[in-house]
Structures are given as structure tokens and as C-alpha cells.
PDB file of C-alpha atoms in Angstrom:
ATOM      1  CA  ARG G   1       0.000   0.000   0.000  1.00  0.00           C
ATOM      2  CA  SER G   2       1.051   3.575  -0.658  1.00  0.00           C
ATOM      3  CA  HIS G   3       0.510   6.745   1.338  1.00  0.00           C
ATOM      4  CA  SER G   4      -2.263   9.142   0.443  1.00  0.00           C
ATOM      5  CA  LEU G   5      -1.062  11.597  -2.210  1.00  0.00           C
ATOM      6  CA  LEU G   6      -3.173  14.310  -0.570  1.00  0.00           C
ATOM      7  CA  ASP G   7      -2.319  13.308   3.009  1.00  0.00           C
ATOM      8  CA  VAL G   8      -6.023  12.672   3.681  1.00  0.00           C
ATOM      9  CA  SER G   9      -7.097  10.113   6.254  1.00  0.00           C
ATOM     10  CA  CYS G  10     -10.205   7.998   5.844  1.00  0.00           C
ATOM     11  CA  GLY G  11     -13.257   9.455   7.560  1.00  0.00           C
ATOM     12  CA  SER G  12     -11.805  12.935   7.967  1.00  0.00           C
ATOM     13  CA  PRO G  13     -13.743  16.038   6.837  1.00  0.00           C
ATOM     14  CA  ALA G  14     -11.365  16.469   3.901  1.00  0.00           C
ATOM     15  CA  TYR G  15     -11.983  12.849   2.874  1.00  0.00           C
ATOM     16  CA  LEU G  16     -15.750  13.311   2.905  1.00  0.00           C
ATOM     17  CA  ALA G  17     -15.461  16.657   1.084  1.00  0.00           C
ATOM     18  CA  LEU G  18     -13.446  15.063  -1.725  1.00  0.00           C
ATOM     19  CA  TRP G  19     -16.000  12.290  -2.191  1.00  0.00           C
ATOM     20  CA  ALA G  20     -18.849  14.839  -2.178  1.00  0.00           C
ATOM     21  CA  ALA G  21     -17.022  16.975  -4.744  1.00  0.00           C
ATOM     22  CA  GLN G  22     -16.621  13.983  -7.033  1.00  0.00           C
ATOM     23  CA  LEU G  23     -20.303  13.132  -6.749  1.00  0.00           C
ATOM     24  CA  LEU G  24     -21.386  16.696  -7.530  1.00  0.00           C
ATOM     25  CA  LEU G  25     -19.016  16.853 -10.498  1.00  0.00           C
ATOM     26  CA  LEU G  26     -20.352  13.591 -11.912  1.00  0.00           C
ATOM     27  CA  VAL G  27     -23.968  14.699 -11.528  1.00  0.00           C
ATOM     28  CA  ALA G  28     -23.245  18.058 -13.167  1.00  0.00           C
ATOM     29  CA  ALA G  29     -21.382  16.434 -16.075  1.00  0.00           C
ATOM     30  CA  SER G  30     -24.147  13.866 -16.570  1.00  0.00           C
ATOM     31  CA  LEU G  31     -26.845  16.542 -16.674  1.00  0.00           C
ATOM     32  CA  ALA G  32     -24.824  18.654 -19.120  1.00  0.00           C
ATOM     33  CA  ILE G  33     -24.219  15.704 -21.452  1.00  0.00           C
ATOM     34  CA  ARG G  34     -27.894  14.703 -21.219  1.00  0.00           C
ATOM     35  CA  ALA G  35     -28.966  18.201 -22.221  1.00  0.00           C
ATOM     36  CA  ALA G  36     -26.534  18.216 -25.159  1.00  0.00           C
ATOM     37  CA  LEU G  37     -27.759  14.830 -26.408  1.00  0.00           C
ATOM     38  CA  MET G  38     -31.400  15.902 -26.182  1.00  0.00           C
ATOM     39  CA  ARG G  39     -30.691  19.138 -28.080  1.00  0.00           C
ATOM     40  CA  ARG G  40     -28.879  17.221 -30.816  1.00  0.00           C
ATOM     41  CA  HIS G  41     -31.692  14.671 -31.051  1.00  0.00           C
ATOM     42  CA  ALA G  42     -34.314  17.418 -31.264  1.00  0.00           C
ATOM     43  CA  ARG G  43     -32.317  19.172 -33.987  1.00  0.00           C
ATOM     44  CA  ARG G  44     -32.087  15.965 -35.998  1.00  0.00           C
ATOM     45  CA  ARG G  45     -35.823  15.508 -35.671  1.00  0.00           C
ATOM     46  CA  GLU G  46     -36.409  19.021 -36.959  1.00  0.00           C
ATOM     47  CA  ILE G  47     -34.319  18.545 -40.112  1.00  0.00           C
ATOM     48  CA  GLY G  48     -35.718  15.083 -40.809  1.00  0.00           C
ATOM     49  CA  TYR G  49     -32.545  13.142 -40.087  1.00  0.00           C
ATOM     50  CA  PRO G  50     -32.881   9.547 -41.411  1.00  0.00           C
ATOM     51  CA  PHE G  51     -32.340   7.433 -38.292  1.00  0.00           C
ATOM     52  CA  LEU G  52     -31.017   3.939 -38.919  1.00  0.00           C
ATOM     53  CA  PRO G  53     -32.462   0.914 -37.093  1.00  0.00           C
ATOM     54  CA  ASP G  54     -29.278   0.679 -34.991  1.00  0.00           C
ATOM     55  CA  ASP G  55     -29.210   4.362 -34.009  1.00  0.00           C
ATOM     56  CA  VAL G  56     -29.983   5.236 -30.395  1.00  0.00           C
ATOM     57  CA  GLU G  57     -32.554   7.993 -30.122  1.00  0.00           C
ATOM     58  CA  TRP G  58     -31.782  10.130 -27.072  1.00  0.00           C
ATOM     59  CA  THR G  59     -35.282  10.916 -25.935  1.00  0.00           C
ATOM     60  CA  VAL G  60     -36.262  12.162 -22.482  1.00  0.00           C
ATOM     61  CA  SER G  61     -37.000   8.626 -21.277  1.00  0.00           C
ATOM     62  CA  ASN G  62     -33.803   7.128 -22.736  1.00  0.00           C
ATOM     63  CA  THR G  63     -31.577   9.847 -21.293  1.00  0.00           C
ATOM     64  CA  THR G  64     -33.110   9.150 -17.888  1.00  0.00           C
ATOM     65  CA  LEU G  65     -33.328   5.358 -17.883  1.00  0.00           C
ATOM     66  CA  TYR G  66     -29.936   4.456 -19.355  1.00  0.00           C
ATOM     67  CA  PRO G  67     -27.841   6.668 -17.040  1.00  0.00           C
ATOM     68  CA  LEU G  68     -29.704   5.228 -14.043  1.00  0.00           C
ATOM     69  CA  LEU G  69     -28.955   1.706 -15.259  1.00  0.00           C
ATOM     70  CA  CYS G  70     -25.292   2.662 -15.675  1.00  0.00           C
ATOM     71  CA  VAL G  71     -25.298   3.969 -12.091  1.00  0.00           C
ATOM     72  CA  GLY G  72     -26.589   0.558 -11.012  1.00  0.00           C
ATOM     73  CA  ALA G  73     -23.816  -1.077 -13.040  1.00  0.00           C
ATOM     74  CA  GLY G  74     -21.259   1.107 -11.289  1.00  0.00           C
ATOM     75  CA  LEU G  75     -22.663   0.219  -7.867  1.00  0.00           C
ATOM     76  CA  CYS G  76     -22.477  -3.488  -8.704  1.00  0.00           C
ATOM     77  CA  ALA G  77     -18.928  -3.059  -9.970  1.00  0.00           C
ATOM     78  CA  GLY G  78     -17.901  -1.291  -6.770  1.00  0.00           C
ATOM     79  CA  MET G  79     -19.697  -3.552  -4.298  1.00  0.00           C
ATOM     80  CA  PHE G  80     -19.087  -6.929  -5.923  1.00  0.00           C
ATOM     81  CA  GLY G  81     -15.856  -6.344  -7.808  1.00  0.00           C
ATOM     82  CA  ILE G  82     -17.305  -7.059 -11.253  1.00  0.00           C
ATOM     83  CA  GLY G  83     -16.367  -5.168 -14.373  1.00  0.00           C
ATOM     84  CA  GLY G  84     -18.810  -2.496 -15.443  1.00  0.00           C
ATOM     85  CA  GLY G  85     -18.618  -3.812 -19.011  1.00  0.00           C
ATOM     86  CA  ILE G  86     -20.347  -7.002 -17.914  1.00  0.00           C
ATOM     87  CA  VAL G  87     -23.474  -4.927 -17.356  1.00  0.00           C
ATOM     88  CA  LYS G  88     -22.991  -2.157 -19.920  1.00  0.00           C
ATOM     89  CA  GLY G  89     -22.297  -4.486 -22.837  1.00  0.00           C
ATOM     90  CA  PRO G  90     -25.653  -6.290 -22.674  1.00  0.00           C
ATOM     91  CA  LEU G  91     -27.372  -2.998 -21.824  1.00  0.00           C
ATOM     92  CA  MET G  92     -26.178  -1.393 -25.048  1.00  0.00           C
ATOM     93  CA  LEU G  93     -27.168  -4.476 -27.022  1.00  0.00           C
ATOM     94  CA  GLU G  94     -30.645  -4.064 -25.543  1.00  0.00           C
ATOM     95  CA  MET G  95     -30.560  -0.417 -26.646  1.00  0.00           C
ATOM     96  CA  GLY G  96     -30.253  -1.669 -30.220  1.00  0.00           C
ATOM     97  CA  MET G  97     -26.582  -0.932 -30.833  1.00  0.00           C
ATOM     98  CA  LEU G  98     -24.550  -3.077 -33.167  1.00  0.00           C
ATOM     99  CA  PRO G  99     -22.505  -5.661 -31.212  1.00  0.00           C
ATOM    100  CA  ALA G 100     -19.199  -4.230 -32.477  1.00  0.00           C
ATOM    101  CA  VAL G 101     -20.257  -0.704 -31.475  1.00  0.00           C
ATOM    102  CA  SER G 102     -21.476  -1.944 -28.093  1.00  0.00           C
ATOM    103  CA  SER G 103     -18.192  -3.716 -27.348  1.00  0.00           C
ATOM    104  CA  ALA G 104     -16.054  -0.761 -28.425  1.00  0.00           C
ATOM    105  CA  THR G 105     -18.180   1.759 -26.509  1.00  0.00           C
ATOM    106  CA  ALA G 106     -18.109  -0.334 -23.334  1.00  0.00           C
ATOM    107  CA  SER G 107     -14.319  -0.631 -23.543  1.00  0.00           C
ATOM    108  CA  PHE G 108     -14.009   3.133 -24.093  1.00  0.00           C
ATOM    109  CA  MET G 109     -16.142   3.888 -21.026  1.00  0.00           C
ATOM    110  CA  ILE G 110     -14.260   1.378 -18.881  1.00  0.00           C
ATOM    111  CA  LEU G 111     -10.996   3.138 -19.767  1.00  0.00           C
ATOM    112  CA  PHE G 112     -12.216   6.245 -17.946  1.00  0.00           C
ATOM    113  CA  THR G 113     -14.001   4.510 -15.079  1.00  0.00           C
ATOM    114  CA  SER G 114     -10.993   2.296 -14.344  1.00  0.00           C
ATOM    115  CA  ALA G 115      -8.586   5.225 -14.569  1.00  0.00           C
ATOM    116  CA  THR G 116     -10.787   7.259 -12.231  1.00  0.00           C
ATOM    117  CA  ALA G 117     -11.012   4.401  -9.730  1.00  0.00           C
ATOM    118  CA  ALA G 118      -7.234   3.917  -9.809  1.00  0.00           C
ATOM    119  CA  LEU G 119      -6.698   7.646  -9.263  1.00  0.00           C
ATOM    120  CA  ASN G 120      -9.083   7.638  -6.309  1.00  0.00           C
ATOM    121  CA  PHE G 121      -7.281   4.714  -4.701  1.00  0.00           C
ATOM    122  CA  ALA G 122      -3.943   6.459  -5.229  1.00  0.00           C
ATOM    123  CA  LEU G 123      -5.198   9.741  -3.783  1.00  0.00           C
ATOM    124  CA  PHE G 124      -6.496   8.032  -0.642  1.00  0.00           C
ATOM    125  CA  GLY G 125      -3.491   5.752  -0.212  1.00  0.00           C
ATOM    126  CA  ALA G 126      -5.350   2.510  -0.960  1.00  0.00           C
ATOM    127  CA  LEU G 127      -3.287   1.519  -4.005  1.00  0.00           C
ATOM    128  CA  ASP G 128      -0.687  -1.240  -3.888  1.00  0.00           C
ATOM    129  CA  PRO G 129       1.912  -0.226  -6.519  1.00  0.00           C
ATOM    130  CA  GLN G 130       3.255  -3.763  -6.935  1.00  0.00           C
ATOM    131  CA  TYR G 131      -0.155  -5.315  -7.531  1.00  0.00           C
ATOM    132  CA  ALA G 132      -1.141  -2.386  -9.745  1.00  0.00           C
ATOM    133  CA  GLY G 133       1.904  -2.793 -11.978  1.00  0.00           C
ATOM    134  CA  VAL G 134       1.472  -6.527 -12.409  1.00  0.00           C
ATOM    135  CA  LEU G 135      -2.269  -6.333 -13.036  1.00  0.00           C
ATOM    136  CA  PHE G 136      -1.870  -3.435 -15.467  1.00  0.00           C
ATOM    137  CA  CYS G 137       0.637  -5.359 -17.574  1.00  0.00           C
ATOM    138  CA  ALA G 138      -1.498  -8.511 -17.465  1.00  0.00           C
ATOM    139  CA  GLY G 139      -4.641  -6.594 -18.402  1.00  0.00           C
ATOM    140  CA  LEU G 140      -2.901  -4.759 -21.244  1.00  0.00           C
ATOM    141  CA  ALA G 141      -1.478  -7.993 -22.635  1.00  0.00           C
ATOM    142  CA  GLY G 142      -4.851  -9.735 -22.367  1.00  0.00           C
ATOM    143  CA  THR G 143      -6.651  -6.856 -24.067  1.00  0.00           C
ATOM    144  CA  CYS G 144      -4.204  -6.735 -26.973  1.00  0.00           C
ATOM    145  CA  ALA G 145      -4.285 -10.513 -27.399  1.00  0.00           C
ATOM    146  CA  GLY G 146      -8.088 -10.588 -27.271  1.00  0.00           C
ATOM    147  CA  GLN G 147      -8.499  -7.734 -29.761  1.00  0.00           C
ATOM    148  CA  LEU G 148      -5.986  -9.170 -32.228  1.00  0.00           C
ATOM    149  CA  GLY G 149      -7.473 -12.646 -31.862  1.00  0.00           C
ATOM    150  CA  LEU G 150     -11.009 -11.379 -32.416  1.00  0.00           C
ATOM    151  CA  ASP G 151      -9.967  -9.363 -35.473  1.00  0.00           C
ATOM    152  CA  TRP G 152      -8.288 -12.440 -36.955  1.00  0.00           C
ATOM    153  CA  LEU G 153     -11.304 -14.611 -36.208  1.00  0.00           C
ATOM    154  CA  LEU G 154     -13.727 -12.139 -37.788  1.00  0.00           C
ATOM    155  CA  ARG G 155     -11.581 -11.843 -40.911  1.00  0.00           C
ATOM    156  CA  ARG G 156     -11.348 -15.610 -41.176  1.00  0.00           C
ATOM    157  CA  LEU G 157     -15.017 -16.362 -40.564  1.00  0.00           C
ATOM    158  CA  GLY G 158     -16.492 -13.185 -41.950  1.00  0.00           C
ATOM    159  CA  ALA G 159     -17.772 -10.108 -40.105  1.00  0.00           C
ATOM    160  CA  SER G 160     -20.474 -11.916 -38.164  1.00  0.00           C
ATOM    161  CA  GLN G 161     -22.214  -9.795 -35.525  1.00  0.00           C
ATOM    162  CA  SER G 162     -23.645 -12.931 -33.919  1.00  0.00           C
ATOM    163  CA  LEU G 163     -20.115 -14.098 -33.100  1.00  0.00           C
ATOM    164  CA  ILE G 164     -19.468 -10.957 -31.066  1.00  0.00           C
ATOM    165  CA  VAL G 165     -22.742 -11.434 -29.190  1.00  0.00           C
ATOM    166  CA  LEU G 166     -21.788 -15.054 -28.485  1.00  0.00           C
ATOM    167  CA  LEU G 167     -18.355 -14.054 -27.187  1.00  0.00           C
ATOM    168  CA  ILE G 168     -19.872 -11.384 -24.937  1.00  0.00           C
ATOM    169  CA  ALA G 169     -22.272 -13.986 -23.533  1.00  0.00           C
ATOM    170  CA  VAL G 170     -19.425 -16.460 -22.936  1.00  0.00           C
ATOM    171  CA  VAL G 171     -17.293 -13.859 -21.142  1.00  0.00           C
ATOM    172  CA  ILE G 172     -20.212 -12.790 -18.942  1.00  0.00           C
ATOM    173  CA  GLY G 173     -21.071 -16.400 -18.119  1.00  0.00           C
ATOM    174  CA  LEU G 174     -17.492 -17.298 -17.213  1.00  0.00           C
ATOM    175  CA  SER G 175     -17.122 -14.135 -15.141  1.00  0.00           C
ATOM    176  CA  ALA G 176     -20.312 -14.900 -13.214  1.00  0.00           C
ATOM    177  CA  ALA G 177     -19.216 -18.480 -12.565  1.00  0.00           C
ATOM    178  CA  MET G 178     -15.739 -17.409 -11.402  1.00  0.00           C
ATOM    179  CA  MET G 179     -17.226 -14.744  -9.138  1.00  0.00           C
ATOM    180  CA  GLY G 180     -19.448 -17.367  -7.551  1.00  0.00           C
ATOM    181  CA  VAL G 181     -16.509 -19.704  -6.925  1.00  0.00           C
ATOM    182  CA  VAL G 182     -14.200 -16.995  -5.585  1.00  0.00           C
ATOM    183  CA  GLY G 183     -16.943 -15.484  -3.433  1.00  0.00           C
ATOM    184  CA  THR G 184     -17.847 -18.857  -1.938  1.00  0.00           C
ATOM    185  CA  ILE G 185     -14.212 -19.602  -1.103  1.00  0.00           C
ATOM    186  CA  ALA G 186     -13.791 -16.160   0.500  1.00  0.00           C
ATOM    187  CA  VAL G 187     -16.929 -16.554   2.640  1.00  0.00           C
ATOM    188  CA  VAL G 188     -15.878 -20.031   3.779  1.00  0.00           C
ATOM    189  CA  GLU G 189     -12.429 -18.759   4.765  1.00  0.00           C
ATOM    190  CA  GLU G 190     -13.860 -15.793   6.651  1.00  0.00           C
ATOM    191  CA  VAL G 191     -16.345 -17.974   8.512  1.00  0.00           C
ATOM    192  CA  ARG G 192     -13.556 -20.395   9.368  1.00  0.00           C
ATOM    193  CA  HIS G 193     -11.534 -17.515  10.840  1.00  0.00           C
ATOM    194  CA  GLY G 194     -14.489 -16.075  12.731  1.00  0.00           C
ATOM    195  CA  VAL G 195     -14.897 -12.937  10.634  1.00  0.00           C
ATOM    196  CA  PRO G 196     -18.372 -11.384  11.108  1.00  0.00           C
ATOM    197  CA  GLN G 197     -20.471 -11.599   7.959  1.00  0.00           C
ATOM    198  CA  GLY G 198     -22.062  -8.176   7.907  1.00  0.00           C
ATOM    199  CA  PHE G 199     -21.472  -4.513   7.205  1.00  0.00           C
ATOM    200  CA  HIS G 200     -18.284  -3.013   8.581  1.00  0.00           C
ATOM    201  CA  SER G 201     -16.496   0.311   8.568  1.00  0.00           C
ATOM    202  CA  ILE G 202     -14.792   1.234   5.311  1.00  0.00           C
ATOM    203  CA  CYS G 203     -12.098   3.087   7.206  1.00  0.00           C
ATOM    204  CA  ALA G 204     -11.413   0.059   9.391  1.00  0.00           C
ATOM    205  CA  THR G 205     -10.898  -2.036   6.263  1.00  0.00           C
ATOM    206  CA  GLU G 206      -8.566   0.527   4.719  1.00  0.00           C
ATOM    207  CA  ALA G 207      -6.586   0.829   7.920  1.00  0.00           C
ATOM    208  CA  SER G 208      -5.960  -2.908   7.916  1.00  0.00           C
ATOM    209  CA  GLY G 209      -4.818  -2.806   4.300  1.00  0.00           C
ATOM    210  CA  GLY G 210      -8.006  -4.430   3.070  1.00  0.00           C
ATOM    211  CA  ASP G 211      -7.276  -7.748   4.814  1.00  0.00           C
ATOM    212  CA  ARG G 212     -10.151  -8.964   6.959  1.00  0.00           C
ATOM    213  CA  TYR G 213      -8.348 -11.978   8.340  1.00  0.00           C
ATOM    214  CA  ILE G 214      -4.784 -13.193   8.680  1.00  0.00           C
ATOM    215  CA  GLU G 215      -3.632 -16.769   8.196  1.00  0.00           C
TER     216      GLU G 215
END
């Protein structure tokens, strides 16, 4: 673990103020982007823009529902340790996006959400530089290998959108299964060591380095 870059301790007024500032900034940015999308959609309607079947129409209901669903995806990612793309990918497919566009858009969004999460952990001293370096290199290598492999497969078999949907489903299924296995093992270990299975202080967890029991 590293020290807080801002010398802010968990639970202090400065800590709470930083989290509140982030929340306000996100809400303000979301509302501004929503307004811009609705203005652009209204303008396209006025000039008779020919919407394609795969275009997303940013109506009042869509610009309200989809951001709320993305907030739920973020909460699940934070609470359960799942990737936001596991939720956003299928969500955008349900919105009517092309599978290739859905996959690329989800990856683009995850770039910013992951970078923001890493920055937050670094600012509050909850980042392990050694783990971060190893996982970054592994993730980068896996992403490059997956992208190159998928491009080769699509060129070999033809640009089939159904293949992308199938791969997304396989990744989500494997991720869910692995989460179940890892979560079960963690709960069994914690019960075996007498760790209470309930809500606990975030600051207490950070102070202990994130370890809830010691072998």
C-alpha cells in the first residue's frame, strides 16, 4: 500500500469533502451531457434526419433510464468487484446498438471509469503499486491478445455480428461463474476464521490494508 497523495485520512472532513465533490461533479457532467444529447436529437428531428435501425434515439425517457442503469452497473462493480462492461455491454445491445459498437463503446467507457477508480485509490493511499503494476501489464497484454485474436477470427469467418454477441455472452457467463466460486471460497475462509459476515467500517478495512483476516 502507498501513502495518500493528498495526506487525507479515511473518515476525515477532507476525505468526505473530496468524495462529495466527485459526486457533484459527476452529476453536473451527466446533466450537461444529457442536455446536449437531447438538443442534438431534437435538432435531428427538426431537419428530418434519417435514423437507422441501430441508431440510439436520445429521448427524455432514454436519457433518464440508461444513465440510471449505468449507475446501477457502477454500484455493482464497486460492491461486488465485477467489471462495469459485464453490465454495460448487454445494456447497449438491448438499446439496439450493433454488437461491435457496443463492445467498443463499453471498452471506451471502462478506460475512464478504471482510470478514475485507480486515481481515487492512489489519492487516498489505498493503491498497492506492486499489484497495480502486475495487473496493469497482465490486463494490457490480455486486451491486446483478445483484440488481435477477435480481429483475426472475424476476418477468417467473416464479419459476423452474432459471433461478437456469443463471445460477450461467454465472457459474462465465465465471469459470473468465477465470481461465484471466488466469493464462496472467501466466505468459507472468513467464517472459518471467525470474521463477522455483515457490514463493517470502510475506514477500518482501509486501515488494515483491506485484509479482513490473517492466516
